[in-house]
JSON list of C-alpha atoms in Angstrom, two decimals:
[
{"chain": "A", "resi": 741, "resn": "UNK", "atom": "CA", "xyz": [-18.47, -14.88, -7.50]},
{"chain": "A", "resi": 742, "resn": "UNK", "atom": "CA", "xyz": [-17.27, -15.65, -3.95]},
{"chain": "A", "resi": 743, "resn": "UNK", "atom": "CA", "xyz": [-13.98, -15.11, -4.63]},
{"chain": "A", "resi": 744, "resn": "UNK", "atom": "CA", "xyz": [-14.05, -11.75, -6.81]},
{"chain": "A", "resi": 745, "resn": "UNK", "atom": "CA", "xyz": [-15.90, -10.61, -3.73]},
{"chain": "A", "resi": 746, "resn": "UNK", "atom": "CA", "xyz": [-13.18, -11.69, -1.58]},
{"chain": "A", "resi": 747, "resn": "UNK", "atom": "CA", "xyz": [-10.51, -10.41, -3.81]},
{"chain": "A", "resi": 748, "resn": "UNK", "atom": "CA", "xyz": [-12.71, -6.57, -3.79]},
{"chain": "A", "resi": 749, "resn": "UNK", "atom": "CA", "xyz": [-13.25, -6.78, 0.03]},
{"chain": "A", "resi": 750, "resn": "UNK", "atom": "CA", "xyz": [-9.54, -7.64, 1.04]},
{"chain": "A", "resi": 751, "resn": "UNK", "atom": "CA", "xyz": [-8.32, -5.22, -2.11]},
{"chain": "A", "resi": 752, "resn": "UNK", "atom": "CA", "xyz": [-10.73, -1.84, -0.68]},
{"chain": "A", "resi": 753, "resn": "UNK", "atom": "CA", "xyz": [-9.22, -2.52, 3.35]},
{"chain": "A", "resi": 754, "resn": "UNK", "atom": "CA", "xyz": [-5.75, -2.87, 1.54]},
{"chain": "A", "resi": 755, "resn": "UNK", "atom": "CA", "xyz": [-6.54, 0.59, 0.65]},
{"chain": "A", "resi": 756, "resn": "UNK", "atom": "CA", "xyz": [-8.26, 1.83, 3.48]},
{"chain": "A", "resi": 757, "resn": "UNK", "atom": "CA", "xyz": [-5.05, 0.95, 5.56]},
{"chain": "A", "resi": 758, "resn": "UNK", "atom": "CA", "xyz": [-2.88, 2.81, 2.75]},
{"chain": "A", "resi": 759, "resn": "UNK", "atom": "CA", "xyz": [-4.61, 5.65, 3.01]},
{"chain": "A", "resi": 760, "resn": "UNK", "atom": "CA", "xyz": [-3.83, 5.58, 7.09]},
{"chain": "A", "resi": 761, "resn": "UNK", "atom": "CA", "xyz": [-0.74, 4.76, 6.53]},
{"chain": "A", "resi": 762, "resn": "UNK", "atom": "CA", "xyz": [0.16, 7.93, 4.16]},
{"chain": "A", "resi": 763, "resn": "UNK", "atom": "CA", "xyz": [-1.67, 10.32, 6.65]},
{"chain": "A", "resi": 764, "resn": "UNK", "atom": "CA", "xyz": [0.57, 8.48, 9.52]},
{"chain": "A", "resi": 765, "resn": "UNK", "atom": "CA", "xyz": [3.90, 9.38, 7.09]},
{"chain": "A", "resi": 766, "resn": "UNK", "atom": "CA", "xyz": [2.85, 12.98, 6.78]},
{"chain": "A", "resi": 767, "resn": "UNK", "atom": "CA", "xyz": [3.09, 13.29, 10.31]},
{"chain": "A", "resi": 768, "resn": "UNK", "atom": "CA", "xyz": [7.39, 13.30, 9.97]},
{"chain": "A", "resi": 769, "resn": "UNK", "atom": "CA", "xyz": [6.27, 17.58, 8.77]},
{"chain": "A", "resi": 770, "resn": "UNK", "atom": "CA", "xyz": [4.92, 17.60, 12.42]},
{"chain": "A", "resi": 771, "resn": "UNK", "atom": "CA", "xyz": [8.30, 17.30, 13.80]},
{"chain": "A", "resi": 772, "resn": "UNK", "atom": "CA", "xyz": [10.27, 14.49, 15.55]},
{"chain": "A", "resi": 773, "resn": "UNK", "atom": "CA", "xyz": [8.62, 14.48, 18.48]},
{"chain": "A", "resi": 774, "resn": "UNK", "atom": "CA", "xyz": [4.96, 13.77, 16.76]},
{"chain": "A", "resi": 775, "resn": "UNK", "atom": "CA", "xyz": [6.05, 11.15, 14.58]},
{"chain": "A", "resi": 776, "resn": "UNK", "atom": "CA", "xyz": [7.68, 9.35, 17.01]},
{"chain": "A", "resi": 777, "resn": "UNK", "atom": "CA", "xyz": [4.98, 9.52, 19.45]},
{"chain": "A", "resi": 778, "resn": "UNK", "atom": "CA", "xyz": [2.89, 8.40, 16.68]},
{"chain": "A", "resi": 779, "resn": "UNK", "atom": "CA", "xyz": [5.28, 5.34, 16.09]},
{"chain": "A", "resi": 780, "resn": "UNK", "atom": "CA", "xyz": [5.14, 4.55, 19.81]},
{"chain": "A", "resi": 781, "resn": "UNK", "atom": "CA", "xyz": [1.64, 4.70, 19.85]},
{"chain": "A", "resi": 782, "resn": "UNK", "atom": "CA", "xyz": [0.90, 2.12, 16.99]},
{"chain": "A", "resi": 783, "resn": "UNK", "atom": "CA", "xyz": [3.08, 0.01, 18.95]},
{"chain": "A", "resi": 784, "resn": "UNK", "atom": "CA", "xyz": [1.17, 0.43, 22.06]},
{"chain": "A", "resi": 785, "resn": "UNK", "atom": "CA", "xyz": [4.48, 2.14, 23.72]},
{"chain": "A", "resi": 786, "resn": "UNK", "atom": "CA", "xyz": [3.02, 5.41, 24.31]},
{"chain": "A", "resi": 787, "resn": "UNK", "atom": "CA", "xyz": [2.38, 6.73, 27.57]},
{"chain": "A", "resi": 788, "resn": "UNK", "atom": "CA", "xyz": [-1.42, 6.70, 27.33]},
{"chain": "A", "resi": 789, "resn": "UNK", "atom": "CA", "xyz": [-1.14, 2.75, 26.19]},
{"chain": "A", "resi": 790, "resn": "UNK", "atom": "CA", "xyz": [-1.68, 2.94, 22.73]},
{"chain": "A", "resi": 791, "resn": "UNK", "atom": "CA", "xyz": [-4.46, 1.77, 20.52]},
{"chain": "A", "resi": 792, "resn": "UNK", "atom": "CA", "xyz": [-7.64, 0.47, 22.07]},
{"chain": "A", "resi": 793, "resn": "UNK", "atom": "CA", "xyz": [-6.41, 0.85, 25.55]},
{"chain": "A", "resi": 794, "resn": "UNK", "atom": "CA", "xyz": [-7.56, -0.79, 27.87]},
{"chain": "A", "resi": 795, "resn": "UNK", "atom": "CA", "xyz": [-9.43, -3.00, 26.08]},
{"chain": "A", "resi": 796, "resn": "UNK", "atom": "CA", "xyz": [-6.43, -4.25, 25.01]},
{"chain": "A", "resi": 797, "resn": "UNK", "atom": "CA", "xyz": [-3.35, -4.60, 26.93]},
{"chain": "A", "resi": 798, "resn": "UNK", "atom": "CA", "xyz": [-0.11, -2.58, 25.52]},
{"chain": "A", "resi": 799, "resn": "UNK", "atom": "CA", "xyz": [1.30, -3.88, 22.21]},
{"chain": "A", "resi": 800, "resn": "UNK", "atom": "CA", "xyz": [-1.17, -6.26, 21.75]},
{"chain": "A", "resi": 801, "resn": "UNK", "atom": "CA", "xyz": [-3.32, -4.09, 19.12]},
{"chain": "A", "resi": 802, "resn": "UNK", "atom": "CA", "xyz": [-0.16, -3.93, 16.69]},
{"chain": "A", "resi": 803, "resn": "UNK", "atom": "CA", "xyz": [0.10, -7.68, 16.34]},
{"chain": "A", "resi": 804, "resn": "UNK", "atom": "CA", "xyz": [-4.14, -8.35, 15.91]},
{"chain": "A", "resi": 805, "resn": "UNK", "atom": "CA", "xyz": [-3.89, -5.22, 13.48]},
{"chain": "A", "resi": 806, "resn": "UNK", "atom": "CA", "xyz": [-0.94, -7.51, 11.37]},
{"chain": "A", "resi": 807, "resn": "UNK", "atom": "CA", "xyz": [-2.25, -10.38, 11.49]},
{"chain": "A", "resi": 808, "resn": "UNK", "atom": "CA", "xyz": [-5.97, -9.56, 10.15]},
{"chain": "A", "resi": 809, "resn": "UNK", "atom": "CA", "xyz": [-3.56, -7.19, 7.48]},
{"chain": "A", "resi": 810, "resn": "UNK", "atom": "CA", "xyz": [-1.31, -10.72, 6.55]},
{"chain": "A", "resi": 811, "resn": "UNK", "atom": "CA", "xyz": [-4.88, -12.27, 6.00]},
{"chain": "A", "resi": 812, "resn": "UNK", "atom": "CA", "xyz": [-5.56, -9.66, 3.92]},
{"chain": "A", "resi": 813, "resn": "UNK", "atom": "CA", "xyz": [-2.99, -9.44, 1.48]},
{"chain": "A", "resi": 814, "resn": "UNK", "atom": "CA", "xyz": [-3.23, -13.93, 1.43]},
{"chain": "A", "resi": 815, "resn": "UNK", "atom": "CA", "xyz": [-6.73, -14.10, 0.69]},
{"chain": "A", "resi": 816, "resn": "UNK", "atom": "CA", "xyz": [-6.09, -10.86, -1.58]},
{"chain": "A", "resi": 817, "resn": "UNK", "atom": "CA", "xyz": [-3.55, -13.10, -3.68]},
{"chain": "A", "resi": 818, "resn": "UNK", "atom": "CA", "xyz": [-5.45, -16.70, -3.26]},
{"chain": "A", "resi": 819, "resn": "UNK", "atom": "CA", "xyz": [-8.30, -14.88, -4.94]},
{"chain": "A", "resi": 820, "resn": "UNK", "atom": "CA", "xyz": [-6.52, -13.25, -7.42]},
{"chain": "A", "resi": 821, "resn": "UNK", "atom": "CA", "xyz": [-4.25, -16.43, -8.58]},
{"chain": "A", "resi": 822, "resn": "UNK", "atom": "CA", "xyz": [-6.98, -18.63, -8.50]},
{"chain": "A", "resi": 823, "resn": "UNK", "atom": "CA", "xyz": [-9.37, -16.72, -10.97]},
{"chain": "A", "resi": 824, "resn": "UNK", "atom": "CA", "xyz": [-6.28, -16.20, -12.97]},
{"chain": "A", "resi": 825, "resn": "UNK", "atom": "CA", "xyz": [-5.80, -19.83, -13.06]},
{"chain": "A", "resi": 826, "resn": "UNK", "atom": "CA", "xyz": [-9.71, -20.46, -14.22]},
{"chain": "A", "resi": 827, "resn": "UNK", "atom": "CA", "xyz": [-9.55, -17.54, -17.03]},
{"chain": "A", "resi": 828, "resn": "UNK", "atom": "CA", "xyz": [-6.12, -19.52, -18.43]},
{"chain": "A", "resi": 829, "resn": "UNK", "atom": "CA", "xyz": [-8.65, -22.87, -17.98]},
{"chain": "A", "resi": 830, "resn": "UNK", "atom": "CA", "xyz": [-11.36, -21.09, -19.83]},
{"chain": "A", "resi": 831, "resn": "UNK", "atom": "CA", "xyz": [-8.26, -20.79, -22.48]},
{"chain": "A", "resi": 832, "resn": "UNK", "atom": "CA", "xyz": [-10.64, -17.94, -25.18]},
{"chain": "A", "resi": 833, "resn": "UNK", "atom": "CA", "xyz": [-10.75, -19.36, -28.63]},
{"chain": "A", "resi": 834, "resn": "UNK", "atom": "CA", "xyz": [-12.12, -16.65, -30.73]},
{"chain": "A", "resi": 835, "resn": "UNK", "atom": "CA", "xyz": [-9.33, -13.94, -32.33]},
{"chain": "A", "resi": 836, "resn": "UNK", "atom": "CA", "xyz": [-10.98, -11.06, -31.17]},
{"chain": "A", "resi": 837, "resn": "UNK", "atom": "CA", "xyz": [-11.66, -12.49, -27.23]},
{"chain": "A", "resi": 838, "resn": "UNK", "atom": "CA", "xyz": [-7.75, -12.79, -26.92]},
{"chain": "A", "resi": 839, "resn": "UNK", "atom": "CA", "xyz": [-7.43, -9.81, -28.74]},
{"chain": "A", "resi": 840, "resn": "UNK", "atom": "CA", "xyz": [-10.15, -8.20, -25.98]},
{"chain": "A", "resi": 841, "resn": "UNK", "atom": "CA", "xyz": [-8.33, -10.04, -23.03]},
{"chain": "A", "resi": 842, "resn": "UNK", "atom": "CA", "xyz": [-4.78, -8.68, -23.99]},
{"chain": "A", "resi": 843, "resn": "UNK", "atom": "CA", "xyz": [-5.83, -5.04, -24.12]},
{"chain": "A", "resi": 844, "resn": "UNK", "atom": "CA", "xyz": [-7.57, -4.83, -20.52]},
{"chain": "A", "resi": 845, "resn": "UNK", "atom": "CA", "xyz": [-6.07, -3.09, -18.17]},
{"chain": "A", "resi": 846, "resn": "UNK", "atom": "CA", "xyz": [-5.75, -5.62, -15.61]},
{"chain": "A", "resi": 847, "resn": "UNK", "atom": "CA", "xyz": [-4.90, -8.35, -17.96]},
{"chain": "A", "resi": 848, "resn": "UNK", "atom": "CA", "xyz": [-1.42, -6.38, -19.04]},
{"chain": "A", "resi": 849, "resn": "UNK", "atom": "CA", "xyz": [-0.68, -4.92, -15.60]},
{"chain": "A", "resi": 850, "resn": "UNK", "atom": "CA", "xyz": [-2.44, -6.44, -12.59]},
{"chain": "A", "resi": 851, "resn": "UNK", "atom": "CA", "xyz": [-0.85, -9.23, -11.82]},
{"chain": "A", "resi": 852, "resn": "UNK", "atom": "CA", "xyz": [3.07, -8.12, -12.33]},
{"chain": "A", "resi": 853, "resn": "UNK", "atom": "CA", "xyz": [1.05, -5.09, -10.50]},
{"chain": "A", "resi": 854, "resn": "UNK", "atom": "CA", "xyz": [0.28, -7.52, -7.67]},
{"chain": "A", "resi": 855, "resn": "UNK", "atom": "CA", "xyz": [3.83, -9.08, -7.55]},
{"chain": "A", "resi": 856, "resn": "UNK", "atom": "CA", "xyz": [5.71, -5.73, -7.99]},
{"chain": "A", "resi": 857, "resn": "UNK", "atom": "CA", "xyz": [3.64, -4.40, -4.66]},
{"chain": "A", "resi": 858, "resn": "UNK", "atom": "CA", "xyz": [4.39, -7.63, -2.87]},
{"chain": "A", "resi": 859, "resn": "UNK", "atom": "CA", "xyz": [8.33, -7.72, -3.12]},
{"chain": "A", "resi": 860, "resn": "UNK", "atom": "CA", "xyz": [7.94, -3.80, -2.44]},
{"chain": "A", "resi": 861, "resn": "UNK", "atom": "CA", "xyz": [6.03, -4.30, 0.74]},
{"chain": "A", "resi": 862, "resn": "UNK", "atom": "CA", "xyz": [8.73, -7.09, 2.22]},
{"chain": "A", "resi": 863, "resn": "UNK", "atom": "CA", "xyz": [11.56, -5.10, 1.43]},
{"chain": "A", "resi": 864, "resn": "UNK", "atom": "CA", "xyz": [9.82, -1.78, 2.96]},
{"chain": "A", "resi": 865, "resn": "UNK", "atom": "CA", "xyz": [8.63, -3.89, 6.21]},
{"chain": "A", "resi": 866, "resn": "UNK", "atom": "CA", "xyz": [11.81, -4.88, 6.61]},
{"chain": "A", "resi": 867, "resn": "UNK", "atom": "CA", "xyz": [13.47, -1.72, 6.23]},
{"chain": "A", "resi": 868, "resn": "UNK", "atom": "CA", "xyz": [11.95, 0.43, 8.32]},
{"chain": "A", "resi": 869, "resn": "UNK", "atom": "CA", "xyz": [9.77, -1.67, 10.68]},
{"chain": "A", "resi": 870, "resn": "UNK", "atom": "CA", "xyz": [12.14, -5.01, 11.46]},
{"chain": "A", "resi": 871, "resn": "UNK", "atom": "CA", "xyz": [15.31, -2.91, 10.54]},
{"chain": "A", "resi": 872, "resn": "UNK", "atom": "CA", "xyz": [16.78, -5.74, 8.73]},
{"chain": "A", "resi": 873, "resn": "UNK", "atom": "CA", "xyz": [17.45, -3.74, 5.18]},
{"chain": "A", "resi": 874, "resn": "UNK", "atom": "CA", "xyz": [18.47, -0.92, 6.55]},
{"chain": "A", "resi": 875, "resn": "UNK", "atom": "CA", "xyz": [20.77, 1.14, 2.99]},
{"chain": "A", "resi": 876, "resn": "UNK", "atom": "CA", "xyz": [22.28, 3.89, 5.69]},
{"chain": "A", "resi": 877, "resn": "UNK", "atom": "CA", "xyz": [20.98, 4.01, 8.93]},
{"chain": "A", "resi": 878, "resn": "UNK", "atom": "CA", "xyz": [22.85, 2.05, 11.92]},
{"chain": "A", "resi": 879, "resn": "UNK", "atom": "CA", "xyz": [19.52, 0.30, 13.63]},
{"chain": "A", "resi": 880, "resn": "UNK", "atom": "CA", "xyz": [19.47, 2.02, 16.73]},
{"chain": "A", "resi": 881, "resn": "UNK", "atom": "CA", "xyz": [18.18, 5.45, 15.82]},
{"chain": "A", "resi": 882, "resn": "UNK", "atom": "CA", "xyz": [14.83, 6.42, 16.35]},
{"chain": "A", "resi": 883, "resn": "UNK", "atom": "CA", "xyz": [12.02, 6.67, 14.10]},
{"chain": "A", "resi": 884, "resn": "UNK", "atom": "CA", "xyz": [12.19, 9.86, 12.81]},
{"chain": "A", "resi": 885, "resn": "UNK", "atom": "CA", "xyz": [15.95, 10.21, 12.00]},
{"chain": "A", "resi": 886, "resn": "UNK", "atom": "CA", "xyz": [15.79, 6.78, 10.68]},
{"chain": "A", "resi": 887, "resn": "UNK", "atom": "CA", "xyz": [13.38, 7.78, 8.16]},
{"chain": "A", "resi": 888, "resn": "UNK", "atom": "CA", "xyz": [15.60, 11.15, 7.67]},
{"chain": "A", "resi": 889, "resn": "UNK", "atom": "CA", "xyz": [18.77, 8.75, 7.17]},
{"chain": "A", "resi": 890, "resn": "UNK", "atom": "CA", "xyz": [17.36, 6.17, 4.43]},
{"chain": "A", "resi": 891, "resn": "UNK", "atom": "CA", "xyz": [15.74, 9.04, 2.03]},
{"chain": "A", "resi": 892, "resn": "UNK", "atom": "CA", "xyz": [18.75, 11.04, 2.27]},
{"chain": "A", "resi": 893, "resn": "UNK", "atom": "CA", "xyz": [19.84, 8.28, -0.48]},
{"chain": "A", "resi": 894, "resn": "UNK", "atom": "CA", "xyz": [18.92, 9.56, -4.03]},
{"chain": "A", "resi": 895, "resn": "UNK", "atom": "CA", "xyz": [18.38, 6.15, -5.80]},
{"chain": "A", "resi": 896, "resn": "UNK", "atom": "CA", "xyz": [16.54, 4.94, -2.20]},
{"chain": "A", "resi": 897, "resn": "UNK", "atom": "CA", "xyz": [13.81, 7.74, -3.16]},
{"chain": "A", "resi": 898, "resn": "UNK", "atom": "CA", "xyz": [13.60, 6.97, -6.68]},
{"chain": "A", "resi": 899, "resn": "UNK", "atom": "CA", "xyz": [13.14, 3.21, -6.03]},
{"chain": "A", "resi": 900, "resn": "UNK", "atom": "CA", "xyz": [10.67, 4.21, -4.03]},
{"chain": "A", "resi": 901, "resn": "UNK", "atom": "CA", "xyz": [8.50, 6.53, -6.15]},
{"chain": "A", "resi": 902, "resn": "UNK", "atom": "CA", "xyz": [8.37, 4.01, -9.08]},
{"chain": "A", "resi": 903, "resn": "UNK", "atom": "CA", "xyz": [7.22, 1.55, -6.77]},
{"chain": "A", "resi": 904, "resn": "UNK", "atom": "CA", "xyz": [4.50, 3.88, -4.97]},
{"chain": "A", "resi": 905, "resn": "UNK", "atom": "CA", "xyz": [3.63, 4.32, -9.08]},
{"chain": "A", "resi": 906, "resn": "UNK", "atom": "CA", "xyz": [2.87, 0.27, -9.36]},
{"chain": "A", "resi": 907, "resn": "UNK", "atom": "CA", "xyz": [1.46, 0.53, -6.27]},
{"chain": "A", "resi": 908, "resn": "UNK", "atom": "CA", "xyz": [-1.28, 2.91, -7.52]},
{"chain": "A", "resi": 909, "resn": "UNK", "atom": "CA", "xyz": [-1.16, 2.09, -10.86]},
{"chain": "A", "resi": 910, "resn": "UNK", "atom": "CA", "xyz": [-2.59, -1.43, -9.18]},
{"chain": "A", "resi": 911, "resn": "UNK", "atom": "CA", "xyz": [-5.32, 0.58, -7.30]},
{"chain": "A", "resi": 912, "resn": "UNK", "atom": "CA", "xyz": [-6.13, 3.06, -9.66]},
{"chain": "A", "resi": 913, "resn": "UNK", "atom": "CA", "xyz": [-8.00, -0.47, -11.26]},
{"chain": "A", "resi": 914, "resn": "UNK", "atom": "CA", "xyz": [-8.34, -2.39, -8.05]},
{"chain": "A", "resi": 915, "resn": "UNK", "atom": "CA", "xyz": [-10.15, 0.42, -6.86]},
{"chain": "A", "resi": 916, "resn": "UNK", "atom": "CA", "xyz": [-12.77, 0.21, -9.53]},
{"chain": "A", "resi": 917, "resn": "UNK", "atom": "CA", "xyz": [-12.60, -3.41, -10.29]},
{"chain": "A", "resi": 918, "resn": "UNK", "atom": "CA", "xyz": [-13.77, -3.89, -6.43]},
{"chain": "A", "resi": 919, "resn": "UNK", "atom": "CA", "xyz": [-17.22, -1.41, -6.80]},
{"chain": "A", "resi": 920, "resn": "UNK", "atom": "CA", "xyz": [-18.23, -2.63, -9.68]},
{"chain": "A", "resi": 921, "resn": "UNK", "atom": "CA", "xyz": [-17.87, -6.23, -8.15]},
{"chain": "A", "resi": 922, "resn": "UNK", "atom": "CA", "xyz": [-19.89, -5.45, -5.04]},
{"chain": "A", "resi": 923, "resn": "UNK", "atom": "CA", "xyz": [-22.86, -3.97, -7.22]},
{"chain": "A", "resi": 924, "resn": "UNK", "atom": "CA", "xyz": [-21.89, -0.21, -7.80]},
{"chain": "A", "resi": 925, "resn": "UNK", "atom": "CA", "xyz": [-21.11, -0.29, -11.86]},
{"chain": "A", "resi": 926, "resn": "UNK", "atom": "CA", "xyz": [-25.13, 0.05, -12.54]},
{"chain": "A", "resi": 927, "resn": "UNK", "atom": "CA", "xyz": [-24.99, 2.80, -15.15]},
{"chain": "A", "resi": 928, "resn": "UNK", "atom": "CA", "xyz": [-22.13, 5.10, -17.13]},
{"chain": "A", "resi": 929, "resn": "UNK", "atom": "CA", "xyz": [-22.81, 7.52, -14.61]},
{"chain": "A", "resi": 930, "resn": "UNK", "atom": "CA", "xyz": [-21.95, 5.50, -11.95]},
{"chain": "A", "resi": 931, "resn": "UNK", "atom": "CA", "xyz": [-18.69, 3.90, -13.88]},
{"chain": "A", "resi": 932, "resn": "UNK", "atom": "CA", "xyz": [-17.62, 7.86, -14.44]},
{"chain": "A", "resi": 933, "resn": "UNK", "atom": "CA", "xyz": [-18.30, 8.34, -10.61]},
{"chain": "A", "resi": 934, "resn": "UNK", "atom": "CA", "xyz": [-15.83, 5.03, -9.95]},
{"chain": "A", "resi": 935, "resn": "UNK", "atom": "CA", "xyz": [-13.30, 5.93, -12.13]},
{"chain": "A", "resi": 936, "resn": "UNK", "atom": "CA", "xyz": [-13.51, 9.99, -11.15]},
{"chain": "A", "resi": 937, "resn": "UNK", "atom": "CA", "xyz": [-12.78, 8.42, -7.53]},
{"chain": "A", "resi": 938, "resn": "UNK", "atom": "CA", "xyz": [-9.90, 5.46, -8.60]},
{"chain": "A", "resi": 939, "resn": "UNK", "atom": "CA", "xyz": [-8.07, 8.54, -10.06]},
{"chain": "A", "resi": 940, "resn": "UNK", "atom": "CA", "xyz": [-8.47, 10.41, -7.21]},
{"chain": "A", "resi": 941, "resn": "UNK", "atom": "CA", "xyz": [-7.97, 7.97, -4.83]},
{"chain": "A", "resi": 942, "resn": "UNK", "atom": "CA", "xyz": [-4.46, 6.82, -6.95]},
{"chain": "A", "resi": 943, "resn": "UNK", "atom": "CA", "xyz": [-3.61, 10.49, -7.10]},
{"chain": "A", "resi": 944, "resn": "UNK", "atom": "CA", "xyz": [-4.06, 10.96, -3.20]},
{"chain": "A", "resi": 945, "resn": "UNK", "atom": "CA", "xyz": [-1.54, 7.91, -2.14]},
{"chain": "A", "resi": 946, "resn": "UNK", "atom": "CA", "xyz": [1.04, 8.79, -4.47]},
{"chain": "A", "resi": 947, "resn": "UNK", "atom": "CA", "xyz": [1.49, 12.52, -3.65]},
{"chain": "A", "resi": 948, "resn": "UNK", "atom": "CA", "xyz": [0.95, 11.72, -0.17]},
{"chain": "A", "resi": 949, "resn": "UNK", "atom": "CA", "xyz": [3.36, 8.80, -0.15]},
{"chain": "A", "resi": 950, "resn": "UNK", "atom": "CA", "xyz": [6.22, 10.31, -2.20]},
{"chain": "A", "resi": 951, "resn": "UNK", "atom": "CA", "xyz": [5.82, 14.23, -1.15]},
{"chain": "A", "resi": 952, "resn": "UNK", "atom": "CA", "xyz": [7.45, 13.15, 2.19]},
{"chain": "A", "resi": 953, "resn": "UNK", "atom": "CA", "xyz": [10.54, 11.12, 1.51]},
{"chain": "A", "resi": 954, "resn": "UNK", "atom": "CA", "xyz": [10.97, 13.74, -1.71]},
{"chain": "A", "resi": 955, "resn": "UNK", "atom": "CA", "xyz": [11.12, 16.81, 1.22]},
{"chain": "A", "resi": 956, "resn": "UNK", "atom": "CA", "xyz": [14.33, 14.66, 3.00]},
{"chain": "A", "resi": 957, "resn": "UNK", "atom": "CA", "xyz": [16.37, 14.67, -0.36]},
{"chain": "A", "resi": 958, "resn": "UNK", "atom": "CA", "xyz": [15.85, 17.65, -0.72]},
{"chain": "A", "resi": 959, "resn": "UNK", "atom": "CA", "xyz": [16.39, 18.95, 3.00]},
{"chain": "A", "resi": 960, "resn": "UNK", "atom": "CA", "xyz": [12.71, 20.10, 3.56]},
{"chain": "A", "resi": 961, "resn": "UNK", "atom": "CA", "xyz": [12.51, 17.92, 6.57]},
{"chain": "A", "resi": 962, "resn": "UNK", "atom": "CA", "xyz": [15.78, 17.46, 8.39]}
]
């Protein structure tokens, strides 16, 4: 039990920093100047010292924020791997409990789900915040017209949508899965409520994450 409730806390502040993260994208309609004043100021760059000032010196917010977000995403996985590894121990014998297990949801898709999001999120890290996988931006531009650069690249954008689909495809479940864990799957009302809200919730991060590079293709934001 310790773990699923590990698994649903780490999976719902997963989510909780999506959802900051796609309002933080939409800001590239604000203009240049906004996003990258937003970008400086998650670094602690900014002119007014960033996040937390002055409790915490410049640019140190950025690094506590990733590391407690890397602990995250590890305990996220130890969680999930381990149960997997006692539910293949447990090892159903009855027909119809494989035949159950095999049409879940999460049994088909969360855990390719999981590993799908993972390889995404390295490559997307290191794309746009260590600049290492850049596709057609020379590393020295800004924020803003790096962003502008890389989803001026058709396939770049496409990639990207499917994987923003896995991604909340993942949570659309994960979502769920983590209420009903902590106690809130007490009735059908309440599971209609949950899944009413892991739709929505799935919905909001994908238009919100695609919408954005979709409006560079197609010259909406330039």
């Amino acid at each position: 039990m310790a773990l699923k409730a590990m698994m649903a806390v780490t999976g719902l502040l997963l989510i909780a920093f999506l959802l900051v993260h796609m309002y933080g994208n939409l800001k590239m309609f604000l203009g240049a100047e906004e996003y990258n004043h937003y970008a400086e100021w998650l670094k602690g760059l900014s002119e007014d010292g960033g996040i937390l000032f002055p409790l915490m010196p410049p640019g140190w917010f950025i690094w506590v924020f990733r590391f407690v977000l890397l602990a995250a995403v590890v305990l996220h996985m130890y969680s999930a791997a381990t149960l997997w590894k006692r539910a293949l121990k447990a090892n159903p014998s009855t027909y119809q409990a494989k035949r159950d297990l095999a049409r879940t949801y999460s049994a088909r898709t969360m855990r390719w789900g999981g590993i799908i999001l993972a390889v995404g999120l390295v490559f997307h890290l290191l794309q746009f915040t260590a600049k290492l996988t850049l596709v057609n931006t020379p590393a020295n531009l800004d924020p803003y017209q790096t962003v502008i650069s890389e989803f001026q690249v058709w396939w770049l954008v496409l990639g990207y949508a499917i994987w923003v689909l896995a991604v909340c495809m993942h949570i659309r479940h994960g979502f769920w899965s983590a209420f009903a864990t902590l106690g809130a799957n007490t009735s059908a009302k309440a599971r209609a409520v949950l899944n009413g809200c892991a739709w929505a919730v799935a919905l909001i991060l994908y238009i919100g994450f695609v919408i954005m590079p979709v409006s560079v293709l197609f010259g909406w934001i330039h």
